[in-house]
PDB file of C-alpha atoms in Angstrom:
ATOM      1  CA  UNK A 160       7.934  45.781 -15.923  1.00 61.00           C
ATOM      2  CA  UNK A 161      10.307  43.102 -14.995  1.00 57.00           C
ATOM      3  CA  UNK A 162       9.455  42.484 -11.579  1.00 66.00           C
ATOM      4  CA  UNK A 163       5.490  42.378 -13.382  1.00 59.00           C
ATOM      5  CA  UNK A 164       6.877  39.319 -15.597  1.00 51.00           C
ATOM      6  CA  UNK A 165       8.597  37.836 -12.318  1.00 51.00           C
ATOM      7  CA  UNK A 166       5.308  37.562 -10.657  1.00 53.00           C
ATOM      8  CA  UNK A 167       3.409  36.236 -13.572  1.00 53.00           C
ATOM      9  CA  UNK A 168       6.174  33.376 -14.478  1.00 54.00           C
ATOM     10  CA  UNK A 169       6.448  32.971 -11.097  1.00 52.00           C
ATOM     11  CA  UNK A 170       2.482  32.536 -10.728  1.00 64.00           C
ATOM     12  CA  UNK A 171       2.417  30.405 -13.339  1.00 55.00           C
ATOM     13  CA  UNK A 172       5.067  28.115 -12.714  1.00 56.00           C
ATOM     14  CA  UNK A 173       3.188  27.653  -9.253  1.00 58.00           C
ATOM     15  CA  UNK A 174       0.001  26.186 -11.672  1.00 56.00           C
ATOM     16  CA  UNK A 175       2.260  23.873 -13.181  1.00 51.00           C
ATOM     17  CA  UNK A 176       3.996  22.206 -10.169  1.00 50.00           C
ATOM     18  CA  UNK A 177       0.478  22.009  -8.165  1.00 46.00           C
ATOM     19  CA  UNK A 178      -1.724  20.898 -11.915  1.00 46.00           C
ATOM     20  CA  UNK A 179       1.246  18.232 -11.929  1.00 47.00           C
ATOM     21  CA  UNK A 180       0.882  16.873  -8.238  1.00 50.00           C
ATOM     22  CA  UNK A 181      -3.021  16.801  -8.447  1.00 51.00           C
ATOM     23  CA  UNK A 182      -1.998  13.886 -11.183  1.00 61.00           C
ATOM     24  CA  UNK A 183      -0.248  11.315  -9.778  1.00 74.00           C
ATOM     25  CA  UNK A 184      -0.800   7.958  -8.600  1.00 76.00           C
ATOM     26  CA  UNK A 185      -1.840   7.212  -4.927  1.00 77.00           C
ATOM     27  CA  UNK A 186      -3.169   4.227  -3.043  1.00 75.00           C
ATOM     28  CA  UNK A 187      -6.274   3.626  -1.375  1.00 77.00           C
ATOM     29  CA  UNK A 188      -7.101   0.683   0.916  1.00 80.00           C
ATOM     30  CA  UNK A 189     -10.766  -0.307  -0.408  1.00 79.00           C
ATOM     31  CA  UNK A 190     -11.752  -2.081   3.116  1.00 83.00           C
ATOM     32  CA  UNK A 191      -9.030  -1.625   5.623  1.00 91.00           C
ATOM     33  CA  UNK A 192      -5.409  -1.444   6.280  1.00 94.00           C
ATOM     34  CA  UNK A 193      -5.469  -3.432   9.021  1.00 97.00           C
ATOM     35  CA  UNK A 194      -6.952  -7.345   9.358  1.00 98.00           C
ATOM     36  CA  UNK A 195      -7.167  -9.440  12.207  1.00 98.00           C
ATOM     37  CA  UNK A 196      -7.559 -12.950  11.347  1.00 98.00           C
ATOM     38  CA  UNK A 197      -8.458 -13.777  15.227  1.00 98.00           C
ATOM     39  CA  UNK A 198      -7.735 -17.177  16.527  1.00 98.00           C
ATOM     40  CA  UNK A 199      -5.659 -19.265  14.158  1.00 96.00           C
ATOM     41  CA  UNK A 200      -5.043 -23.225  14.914  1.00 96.00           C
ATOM     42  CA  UNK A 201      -1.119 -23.613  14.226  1.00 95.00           C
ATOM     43  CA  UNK A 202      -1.830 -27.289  12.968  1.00 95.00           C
ATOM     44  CA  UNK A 203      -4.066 -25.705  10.467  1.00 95.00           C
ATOM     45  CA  UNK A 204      -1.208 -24.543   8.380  1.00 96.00           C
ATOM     46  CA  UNK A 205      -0.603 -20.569   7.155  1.00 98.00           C
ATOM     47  CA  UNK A 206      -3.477 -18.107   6.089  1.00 98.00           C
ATOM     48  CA  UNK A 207      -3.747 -15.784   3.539  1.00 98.00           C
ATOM     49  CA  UNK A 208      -5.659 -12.506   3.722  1.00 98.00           C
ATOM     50  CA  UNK A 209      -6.382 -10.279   0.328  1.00 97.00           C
ATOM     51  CA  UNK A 210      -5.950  -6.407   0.662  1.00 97.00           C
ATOM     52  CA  UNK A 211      -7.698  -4.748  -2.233  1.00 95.00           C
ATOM     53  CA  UNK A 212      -5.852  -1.289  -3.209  1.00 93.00           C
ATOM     54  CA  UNK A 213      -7.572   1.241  -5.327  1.00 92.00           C
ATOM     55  CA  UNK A 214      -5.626   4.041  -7.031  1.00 91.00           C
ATOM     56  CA  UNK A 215      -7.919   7.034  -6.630  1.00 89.00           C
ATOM     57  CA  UNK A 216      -5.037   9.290  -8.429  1.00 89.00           C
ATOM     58  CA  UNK A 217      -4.649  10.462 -12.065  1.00 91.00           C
ATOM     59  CA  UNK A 218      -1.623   8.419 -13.593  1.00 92.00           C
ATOM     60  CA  UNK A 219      -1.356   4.396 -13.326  1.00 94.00           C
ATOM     61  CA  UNK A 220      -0.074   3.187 -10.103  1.00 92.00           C
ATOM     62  CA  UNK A 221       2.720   0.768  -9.807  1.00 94.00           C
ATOM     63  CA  UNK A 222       3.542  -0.764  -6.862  1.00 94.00           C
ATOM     64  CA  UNK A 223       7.310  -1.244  -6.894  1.00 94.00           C
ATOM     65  CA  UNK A 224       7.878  -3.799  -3.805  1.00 96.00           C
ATOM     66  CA  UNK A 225       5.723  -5.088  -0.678  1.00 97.00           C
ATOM     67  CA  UNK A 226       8.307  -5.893   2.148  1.00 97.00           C
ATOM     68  CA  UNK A 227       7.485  -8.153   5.190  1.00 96.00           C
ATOM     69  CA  UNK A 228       8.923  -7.679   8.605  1.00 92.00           C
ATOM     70  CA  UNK A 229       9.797 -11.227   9.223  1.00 91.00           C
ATOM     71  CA  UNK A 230      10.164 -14.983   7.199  1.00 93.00           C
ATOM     72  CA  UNK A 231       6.832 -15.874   8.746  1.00 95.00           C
ATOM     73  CA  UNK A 232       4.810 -13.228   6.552  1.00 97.00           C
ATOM     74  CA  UNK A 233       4.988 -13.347   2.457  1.00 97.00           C
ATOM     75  CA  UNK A 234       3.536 -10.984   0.665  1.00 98.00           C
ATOM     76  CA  UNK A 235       2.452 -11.245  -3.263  1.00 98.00           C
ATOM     77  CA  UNK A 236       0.993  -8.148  -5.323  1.00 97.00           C
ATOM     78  CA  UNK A 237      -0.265  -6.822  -8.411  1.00 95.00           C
ATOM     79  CA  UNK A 238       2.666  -6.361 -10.794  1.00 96.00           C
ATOM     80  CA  UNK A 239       1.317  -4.739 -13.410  1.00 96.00           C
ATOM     81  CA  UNK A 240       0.239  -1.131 -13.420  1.00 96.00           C
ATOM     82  CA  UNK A 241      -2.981  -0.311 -11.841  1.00 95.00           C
ATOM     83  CA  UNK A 242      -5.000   2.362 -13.941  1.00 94.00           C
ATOM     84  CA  UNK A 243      -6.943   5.431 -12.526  1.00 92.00           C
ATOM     85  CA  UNK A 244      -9.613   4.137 -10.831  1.00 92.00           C
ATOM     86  CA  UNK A 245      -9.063   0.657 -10.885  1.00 94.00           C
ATOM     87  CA  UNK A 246      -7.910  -1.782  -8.289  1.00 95.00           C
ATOM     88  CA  UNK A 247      -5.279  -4.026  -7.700  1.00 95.00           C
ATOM     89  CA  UNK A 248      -4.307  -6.603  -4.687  1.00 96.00           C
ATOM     90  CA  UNK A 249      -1.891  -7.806  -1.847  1.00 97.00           C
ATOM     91  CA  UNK A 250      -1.576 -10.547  -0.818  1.00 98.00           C
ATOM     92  CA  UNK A 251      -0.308 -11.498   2.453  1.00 98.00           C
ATOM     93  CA  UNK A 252       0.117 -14.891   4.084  1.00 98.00           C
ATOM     94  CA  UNK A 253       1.463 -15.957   7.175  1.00 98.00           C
ATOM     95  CA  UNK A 254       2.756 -19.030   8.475  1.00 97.00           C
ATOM     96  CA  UNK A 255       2.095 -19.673  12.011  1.00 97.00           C
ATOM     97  CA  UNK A 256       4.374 -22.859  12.416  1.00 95.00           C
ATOM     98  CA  UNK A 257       6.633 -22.602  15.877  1.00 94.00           C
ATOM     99  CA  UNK A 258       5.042 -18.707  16.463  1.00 94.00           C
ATOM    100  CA  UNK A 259       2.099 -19.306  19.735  1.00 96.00           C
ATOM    101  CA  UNK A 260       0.571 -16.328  20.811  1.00 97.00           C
ATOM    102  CA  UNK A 261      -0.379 -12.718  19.667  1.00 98.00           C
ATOM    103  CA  UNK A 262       1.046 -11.257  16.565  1.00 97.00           C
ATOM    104  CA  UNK A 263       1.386  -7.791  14.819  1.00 98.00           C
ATOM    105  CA  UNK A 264       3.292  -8.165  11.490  1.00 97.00           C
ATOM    106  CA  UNK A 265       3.667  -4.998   9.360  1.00 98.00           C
ATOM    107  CA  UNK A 266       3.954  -5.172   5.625  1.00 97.00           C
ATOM    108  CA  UNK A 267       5.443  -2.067   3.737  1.00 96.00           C
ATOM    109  CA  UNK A 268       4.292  -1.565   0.443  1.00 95.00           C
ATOM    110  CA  UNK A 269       5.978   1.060  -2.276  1.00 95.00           C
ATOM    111  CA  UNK A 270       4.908   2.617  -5.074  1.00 92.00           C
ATOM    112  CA  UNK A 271       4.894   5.567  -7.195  1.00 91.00           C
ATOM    113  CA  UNK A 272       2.053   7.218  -4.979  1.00 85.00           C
ATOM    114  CA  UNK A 273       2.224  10.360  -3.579  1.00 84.00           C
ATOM    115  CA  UNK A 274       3.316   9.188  -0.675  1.00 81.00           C
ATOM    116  CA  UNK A 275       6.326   6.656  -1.066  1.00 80.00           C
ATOM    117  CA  UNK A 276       5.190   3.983   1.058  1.00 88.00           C
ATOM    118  CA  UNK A 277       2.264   2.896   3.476  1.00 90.00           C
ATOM    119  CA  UNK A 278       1.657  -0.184   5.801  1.00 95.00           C
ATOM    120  CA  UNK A 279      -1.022  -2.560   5.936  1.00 96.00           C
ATOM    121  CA  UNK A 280      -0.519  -4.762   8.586  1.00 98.00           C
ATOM    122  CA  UNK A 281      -1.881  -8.010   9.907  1.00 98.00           C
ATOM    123  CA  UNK A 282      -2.581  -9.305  13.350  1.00 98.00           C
ATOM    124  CA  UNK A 283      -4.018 -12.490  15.576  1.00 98.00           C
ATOM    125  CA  UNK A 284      -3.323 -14.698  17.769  1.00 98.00           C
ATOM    126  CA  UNK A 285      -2.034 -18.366  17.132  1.00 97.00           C
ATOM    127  CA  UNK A 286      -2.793 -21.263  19.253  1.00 95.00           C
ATOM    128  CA  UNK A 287      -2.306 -25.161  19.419  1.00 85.00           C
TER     129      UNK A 287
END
């Protein structure tokens, strides 16, 4: 009888953790998580591309903190909590002042996803 009550607590305490991880919050990059602005003319000043994030989870999705891998790259984001089904954006510019040539900059965005963190990143190449 006991090991009969094991099983079935155990059973359902197995519903509960996977019923509670179906719930939360994740991200989902509407277009893509990569853009490549191509060419960019360094007199031209820094550009700014829009990611549009989508939380295709359960519970509101917050994005804690975007983090850029250099000072040439700023990011900006949707601070307030993005429902179920809704979307939210990032913002990243960079400043190609002093930086000829190719570039891949990663940006690292966190949240309260499923998964902690995930990169968008942006590339190109800048010339004069």
């Amino acid at each position: 009888m006991k090991r009969i009550l094991f099983v079935f607590g155990l059973i359902l305490l197995m519903t509960n953790i996977v019923s509670a991880q179906q719930k939360e919050a994740s991200i989902a990059v509407v277009d893509s998580a990569v853009y490549d602005f191509g060419d960019i003319n360094e007199k031209d000043g820094p550009v700014t591309h829009t990611f549009k994030i989508k939380n295709d989870g359960e519970n509101p999705l917050v994005i804690t903190k975007v983090v850029a891998s250099c000072g040439c790259t700023t990011p900006d984001w949707t601070k307030a909590p993005i429902a179920s089904g809704q979307t939210g954006e990032i913002k990243v510019t960079f400043d190609p002042t002093n930086r000829p040539g190719a570039f891949t900059k990663p940006v690292s965005v966190y949240s309260n996803g499923k998964v902690g963190s995930y990169i968008l990143t942006i590339k190109g190449k800048v010339v004069q």
